[in-house]
Short mmCIF file of C-alpha atoms in Angstrom, two decimals:
data_model
loop_
_atom_site.label_atom_id
_atom_site.label_comp_id
_atom_site.label_asym_id
_atom_site.label_seq_id
_atom_site.Cartn_x
_atom_site.Cartn_y
_atom_site.Cartn_z
CA MET A 14 12.72 5.79 12.58
CA GLN A 15 16.38 6.39 13.39
CA VAL A 16 17.42 4.68 10.15
CA SER A 17 14.75 6.41 8.05
CA ARG A 18 15.50 9.90 9.28
CA ASN A 19 19.29 9.88 8.98
CA PRO A 20 20.18 9.27 5.31
CA GLU A 21 23.68 10.67 5.84
CA ILE A 22 24.36 7.67 8.13
CA PHE A 23 22.07 5.09 6.52
CA SER A 24 22.30 5.40 2.74
CA SER A 25 19.83 4.17 0.11
CA GLU A 26 22.26 4.38 -2.79
CA ASP A 27 23.74 0.90 -2.43
CA GLY A 28 20.41 -0.90 -2.84
CA THR A 29 17.19 -0.88 -0.84
CA THR A 30 16.42 -4.60 -0.61
CA LEU A 31 17.64 -7.32 1.71
CA GLY A 32 18.51 -9.80 -1.00
CA TYR A 33 18.57 -10.04 -4.76
CA MET A 34 16.49 -7.66 -6.84
CA PRO A 35 16.18 -8.22 -10.61
CA PRO A 36 18.39 -5.78 -12.55
CA ASP A 37 15.41 -4.06 -14.19
CA ALA A 38 13.78 -3.39 -10.85
CA GLU A 39 17.04 -2.19 -9.31
CA TYR A 40 17.53 0.13 -12.28
CA SER A 41 14.05 1.59 -11.97
CA THR A 42 14.34 2.30 -8.27
CA LYS A 43 17.54 4.25 -8.84
CA PHE A 44 15.26 6.91 -10.28
CA PHE A 45 13.78 7.73 -6.89
CA ILE A 46 13.74 5.18 -4.08
CA ALA A 47 17.43 4.33 -4.11
CA LEU A 48 18.72 7.88 -3.94
CA ASP A 49 19.89 10.03 -1.04
CA PRO A 50 19.60 13.79 -0.67
CA PRO A 51 20.35 16.05 -2.43
CA ARG A 52 19.60 14.10 -5.62
CA HIS A 53 16.54 12.49 -4.07
CA THR A 54 15.32 15.90 -2.92
CA ARG A 55 15.36 17.27 -6.47
CA TYR A 56 13.30 14.37 -7.82
CA ARG A 57 10.90 14.47 -4.89
CA LYS A 58 10.18 18.15 -5.46
CA LEU A 59 9.31 17.45 -9.09
CA ILE A 60 6.88 14.69 -8.15
CA SER A 61 5.42 16.01 -4.90
CA SER A 62 3.25 18.65 -6.58
CA ALA A 63 0.90 15.87 -7.69
CA PHE A 64 0.43 14.60 -4.13
CA THR A 65 -0.21 17.68 -2.02
CA PRO A 66 -3.39 17.83 0.08
CA ARG A 67 -4.73 20.54 -2.26
CA GLN A 68 -4.23 18.32 -5.30
CA ILE A 69 -5.83 15.37 -3.51
CA GLN A 70 -8.83 17.55 -2.67
CA ARG A 71 -9.21 18.30 -6.37
CA ALA A 72 -9.14 14.59 -7.17
CA GLU A 73 -11.40 13.59 -4.28
CA GLU A 74 -14.70 13.98 -6.10
CA GLN A 75 -13.53 11.56 -8.77
CA VAL A 76 -12.30 9.15 -6.10
CA ARG A 77 -15.68 9.30 -4.38
CA ALA A 78 -17.56 8.66 -7.61
CA ASN A 79 -15.31 5.76 -8.56
CA ALA A 80 -15.61 4.20 -5.11
CA THR A 81 -19.40 4.41 -5.24
CA ARG A 82 -19.56 2.79 -8.66
CA ILE A 83 -17.14 0.02 -7.73
CA VAL A 84 -19.01 -0.94 -4.58
CA ASP A 85 -22.44 -0.70 -6.21
CA ASP A 86 -21.28 -3.07 -8.96
CA PHE A 87 -19.77 -5.41 -6.36
CA VAL A 88 -22.97 -5.55 -4.31
CA ALA A 89 -25.06 -6.16 -7.41
CA ASP A 90 -22.83 -9.07 -8.43
CA LEU A 91 -22.95 -10.51 -4.91
CA GLN A 92 -26.74 -10.46 -4.97
CA THR A 93 -26.75 -12.85 -7.92
CA GLY A 94 -25.25 -15.50 -5.65
CA GLU A 95 -22.01 -15.55 -7.61
CA THR A 96 -18.67 -16.26 -5.92
CA LEU A 97 -16.34 -13.35 -6.66
CA ASP A 98 -12.68 -12.58 -6.28
CA PHE A 99 -12.61 -9.57 -3.94
CA VAL A 100 -9.18 -8.48 -5.17
CA ASP A 101 -10.31 -8.33 -8.77
CA ALA A 102 -13.81 -7.00 -8.07
CA VAL A 103 -12.85 -4.29 -5.57
CA SER A 104 -9.30 -3.95 -4.25
CA ARG A 105 -7.43 -3.34 -7.47
CA LYS A 106 -9.95 -1.07 -9.16
CA LEU A 107 -9.95 2.19 -7.22
CA PRO A 108 -6.18 2.71 -6.86
CA MET A 109 -5.60 1.65 -10.47
CA GLN A 110 -8.20 4.12 -11.75
CA THR A 111 -7.07 6.94 -9.48
CA ILE A 112 -3.31 6.86 -10.07
CA SER A 113 -3.79 6.19 -13.79
CA GLN A 114 -5.96 9.28 -14.09
CA MET A 115 -3.48 11.36 -12.12
CA ILE A 116 -0.42 10.46 -14.20
CA GLY A 117 -2.18 10.24 -17.54
CA ILE A 118 -2.19 6.54 -18.41
CA PRO A 119 -4.80 5.92 -21.15
CA GLU A 120 -7.71 3.74 -20.10
CA ALA A 121 -6.84 1.10 -22.70
CA ASP A 122 -3.40 0.63 -21.13
CA ARG A 123 -4.35 0.54 -17.46
CA GLU A 124 -4.82 -3.20 -17.03
CA ALA A 125 -1.44 -3.92 -18.60
CA VAL A 126 0.28 -1.28 -16.50
CA ALA A 127 -1.32 -2.60 -13.29
CA TYR A 128 -0.20 -6.11 -14.17
CA ALA A 129 3.35 -4.94 -14.80
CA THR A 130 3.34 -3.22 -11.39
CA GLU A 131 2.28 -6.44 -9.69
CA ALA A 132 4.94 -8.35 -11.61
CA LEU A 133 7.66 -5.93 -10.53
CA PHE A 134 6.95 -6.39 -6.83
CA GLY A 135 6.23 -10.10 -7.19
CA THR A 136 9.87 -10.60 -8.06
CA THR A 137 9.96 -14.23 -6.92
CA ASP A 138 6.39 -15.15 -7.85
CA LEU A 139 6.43 -17.56 -10.77
CA GLU A 140 2.96 -16.48 -11.90
CA TYR A 141 4.24 -13.23 -13.30
CA THR A 142 5.92 -12.53 -16.57
CA SER A 143 9.50 -12.14 -17.66
CA LEU A 144 11.96 -9.56 -16.44
CA GLU A 145 12.09 -8.12 -19.95
CA GLU A 146 8.39 -7.21 -19.82
CA ARG A 147 8.83 -5.55 -16.45
CA ALA A 148 11.81 -3.60 -17.75
CA GLU A 149 9.91 -2.42 -20.82
CA PHE A 150 7.13 -1.07 -18.60
CA PHE A 151 9.53 0.85 -16.41
CA TYR A 152 11.44 2.33 -19.30
CA THR A 153 8.26 3.60 -20.97
CA GLN A 154 5.94 4.64 -18.10
CA ILE A 155 6.19 6.59 -14.86
CA GLY A 156 6.49 3.21 -13.25
CA ILE A 157 7.58 3.95 -9.72
CA LEU A 158 4.67 6.34 -9.18
CA HIS A 159 2.18 3.81 -10.44
CA SER A 160 3.71 1.11 -8.27
CA ALA A 161 3.56 3.22 -5.13
CA GLY A 162 0.07 4.49 -5.87
CA ASN A 163 -1.51 1.22 -6.94
CA ASP A 164 -0.26 -1.95 -5.31
CA THR A 165 0.09 -0.69 -1.74
CA THR A 166 -3.45 0.72 -1.45
CA LYS A 167 -4.85 -2.30 -3.24
CA GLN A 168 -3.29 -4.66 -0.74
CA THR A 169 -4.31 -2.58 2.26
CA THR A 170 -7.90 -2.82 1.01
CA SER A 171 -7.77 -6.61 0.84
CA HIS A 172 -6.18 -7.06 4.26
CA ALA A 173 -8.57 -4.59 5.90
CA PHE A 174 -11.69 -6.11 4.36
CA LYS A 175 -10.62 -9.58 5.50
CA ALA A 176 -10.03 -8.30 9.03
CA LEU A 177 -13.40 -6.54 9.15
CA VAL A 178 -15.28 -9.65 8.00
CA GLU A 179 -13.50 -11.59 10.74
CA HIS A 180 -14.43 -8.93 13.34
CA PRO A 181 -18.10 -8.08 12.67
CA SER A 182 -18.47 -6.18 15.95
CA GLN A 183 -15.99 -3.64 14.63
CA ILE A 184 -18.10 -3.15 11.50
CA GLU A 185 -21.07 -2.38 13.73
CA TRP A 186 -19.00 0.09 15.77
CA LEU A 187 -18.05 1.90 12.58
CA ARG A 188 -21.62 1.96 11.26
CA GLU A 189 -22.73 3.84 14.37
CA ASP A 190 -20.72 6.88 13.19
CA LEU A 191 -19.02 6.25 9.86
CA ASP A 192 -17.94 9.82 9.26
CA GLY A 193 -16.66 10.37 12.77
CA ARG A 194 -14.83 7.07 13.17
CA MET A 195 -13.48 6.30 9.72
CA SER A 196 -10.21 8.23 10.08
CA THR A 197 -9.26 6.27 13.18
CA ALA A 198 -10.12 2.99 11.47
CA ILE A 199 -8.03 3.82 8.39
CA GLU A 200 -4.88 4.13 10.48
CA GLU A 201 -5.53 0.64 11.84
CA PHE A 202 -6.14 -0.68 8.32
CA ILE A 203 -2.71 0.61 7.32
CA ARG A 204 -0.96 -0.68 10.45
CA TRP A 205 -2.64 -4.07 10.24
CA GLY A 206 -1.89 -4.65 6.56
CA SER A 207 1.77 -3.54 6.76
CA VAL A 208 1.90 -4.00 3.02
CA VAL A 209 5.51 -2.98 2.41
CA VAL A 210 7.67 -5.74 3.88
CA HIS A 211 11.05 -4.07 4.10
CA PHE A 212 13.58 -1.58 2.87
CA ALA A 213 17.32 -1.72 3.47
CA ARG A 214 20.05 0.84 3.99
CA ARG A 215 23.87 0.72 4.11
CA ALA A 216 25.73 2.30 7.03
CA THR A 217 28.14 4.97 5.85
CA ARG A 218 30.09 4.98 9.12
CA ASP A 219 30.32 3.15 12.41
CA THR A 220 27.19 3.78 14.45
CA GLU A 221 24.65 1.97 16.61
CA ILE A 222 20.94 1.26 16.73
CA ALA A 223 19.36 0.89 20.17
CA GLY A 224 22.73 -0.10 21.62
CA THR A 225 23.62 -2.56 18.86
CA PRO A 226 26.87 -1.60 17.08
CA ILE A 227 26.70 -1.23 13.30
CA ALA A 228 29.95 -1.13 11.35
CA ALA A 229 30.50 1.08 8.32
CA GLY A 230 29.46 -0.79 5.20
CA GLU A 231 27.00 -3.12 6.93
CA LYS A 232 23.45 -3.37 5.65
CA VAL A 233 20.54 -2.73 7.99
CA VAL A 234 16.97 -3.71 7.18
CA MET A 235 13.74 -2.06 8.30
CA PHE A 236 10.90 -4.59 8.63
CA TYR A 237 7.70 -2.57 8.73
CA SER A 238 5.49 -5.39 9.97
CA SER A 239 7.81 -5.70 12.97
CA ALA A 240 7.62 -1.97 13.66
CA ASN A 241 3.84 -2.11 13.40
CA ARG A 242 3.68 -4.92 15.99
CA ASP A 243 6.10 -3.28 18.43
CA GLU A 244 4.79 -4.00 21.93
CA SER A 245 6.68 -0.98 23.30
CA VAL A 246 4.54 1.27 21.06
CA PHE A 247 1.20 -0.56 20.70
CA ASP A 248 -1.02 -2.12 23.33
CA ASN A 249 -2.02 -5.64 22.26
CA PRO A 250 -0.21 -5.17 18.92
CA HIS A 251 -1.36 -8.47 17.36
CA ALA A 252 -5.03 -7.53 17.69
CA PHE A 253 -6.99 -5.81 14.92
CA ASP A 254 -8.68 -2.84 16.60
CA VAL A 255 -10.30 -0.03 14.62
CA THR A 256 -10.68 1.99 17.84
CA ARG A 257 -6.88 2.12 18.34
CA ASP A 258 -5.89 5.71 19.14
CA PRO A 259 -3.17 6.92 19.07
CA ASN A 260 -1.79 4.76 16.28
CA HIS A 261 1.81 5.71 15.51
CA HIS A 262 2.33 3.11 12.79
CA ALA A 263 5.11 2.93 10.22
CA GLY A 264 2.80 2.06 7.35
CA PHE A 265 4.04 5.05 5.34
CA GLY A 266 7.64 4.62 6.43
CA GLY A 267 9.55 5.87 9.43
CA GLY A 268 9.70 9.51 8.41
CA GLY A 269 12.63 11.23 6.77
CA PRO A 270 13.18 11.96 3.07
CA HIS A 271 11.54 8.74 1.83
CA HIS A 272 8.28 9.11 3.76
CA CYS A 273 5.45 8.05 1.47
CA LEU A 274 4.42 10.82 -0.92
CA GLY A 275 1.05 9.18 -1.51
CA ALA A 276 -0.08 9.03 2.12
CA TRP A 277 -2.81 11.63 1.63
CA LEU A 278 -4.02 9.91 -1.52
CA ALA A 279 -4.08 6.47 0.12
CA ARG A 280 -6.10 7.76 3.07
CA THR A 281 -8.55 9.48 0.74
CA GLU A 282 -9.10 6.33 -1.33
CA LEU A 283 -9.50 4.11 1.74
CA LYS A 284 -11.92 6.56 3.33
CA HIS A 285 -14.33 6.62 0.41
CA LEU A 286 -14.02 2.95 -0.48
CA PHE A 287 -14.63 1.64 3.04
CA ARG A 288 -17.39 4.13 3.70
CA GLU A 289 -19.21 2.53 0.76
CA LEU A 290 -18.27 -1.05 1.69
CA ILE A 291 -19.30 -0.75 5.33
CA ALA A 292 -22.55 1.03 4.49
CA LYS A 293 -23.66 -1.23 1.63
CA VAL A 294 -22.14 -4.71 1.72
CA PRO A 295 -24.31 -7.38 3.39
CA PRO A 296 -22.74 -10.17 5.51
CA VAL A 297 -20.33 -12.22 3.41
CA GLU A 298 -18.12 -15.28 3.66
CA LEU A 299 -14.50 -15.25 2.55
CA GLY A 300 -12.43 -18.09 1.16
CA GLU A 301 -8.84 -18.71 2.17
CA PRO A 302 -6.70 -15.97 0.61
CA GLU A 303 -4.00 -16.80 -1.91
CA TYR A 304 -0.98 -14.78 -0.91
CA GLY A 305 1.68 -13.50 -3.29
CA HIS A 306 5.28 -14.63 -3.11
CA SER A 307 7.33 -11.49 -2.67
CA ALA A 308 9.99 -10.16 -0.35
CA LEU A 309 8.77 -6.62 -1.02
CA ILE A 310 4.97 -6.67 -0.77
CA HIS A 311 2.74 -8.49 1.73
CA GLY A 312 -0.04 -9.08 -0.75
CA ILE A 313 -3.15 -11.10 -1.41
CA LYS A 314 -3.44 -12.19 -5.03
CA ARG A 315 -6.94 -13.68 -4.78
CA MET A 316 -9.64 -13.95 -2.13
CA THR A 317 -13.07 -15.38 -2.87
CA VAL A 318 -16.17 -13.77 -1.40
CA ARG A 319 -19.87 -14.64 -1.50
CA LEU A 320 -23.04 -13.82 0.40
CA ALA A 321 -23.18 -15.44 3.83
CA THR A 322 -25.38 -18.50 3.93
CA SER A 323 -26.33 -18.20 7.60
#
């Protein structure tokens, strides 16, 4: 939080990743992520009007309808006895549809745009396409918004669903009062998933963090999964617990000028999607997830799911 909230001491402008980032990705983040105030402030003001609580309320009815349709289709496919990929059948659909509608991506282009987003953050994953294709996407679309609004919520959905299936008593606790308990559970979904792995900053002058001296010019790295498992903040931090309250996680960043603009939108999507999943999905069995290879996103690429056999 100290690093996040003091951009005059910990600058974003010299790169926001620990190691190498492909030139196209580094170029694209200079638009927004890798800027300090006041330039960052000007861009943020232009974009933030799409992510206010009032705007999210306007979009909420569409989010609710999409979530209902996605889960109904998923349950119907499960009932056939088919083995499905949860990521493809559920996780990726709602955030892709929502952010695409909000920023005006035509329906025919949405699959390609979502794939390009995944490729950007899977910078060391050999499954994805060339750097040139990623660059073309970012030069022609509002790429950073789509990235922030799609991949992070998608991955939180996958991690949270896996955790719920592995903790059926917590599903039952939620079903006793879905409306009253869902908000608390969502914060644990976000903490538990810790989808964004890290962001880096460069010290502009000699300083210290928790007693550790930092010299001017040195890079410091914020690992969000570490913050979200901090035993000085969370009781039993390595346990998944949807009753956890308070839950002061860093899933949307550590505050300051780069705090996640889409936090309201992410919570809205997770609320409606998991309300439908918890209410409608029968007991299922999950296969071993296939994780992505990325220093930026803690993601699940595929995860099979089928009706439980016992």
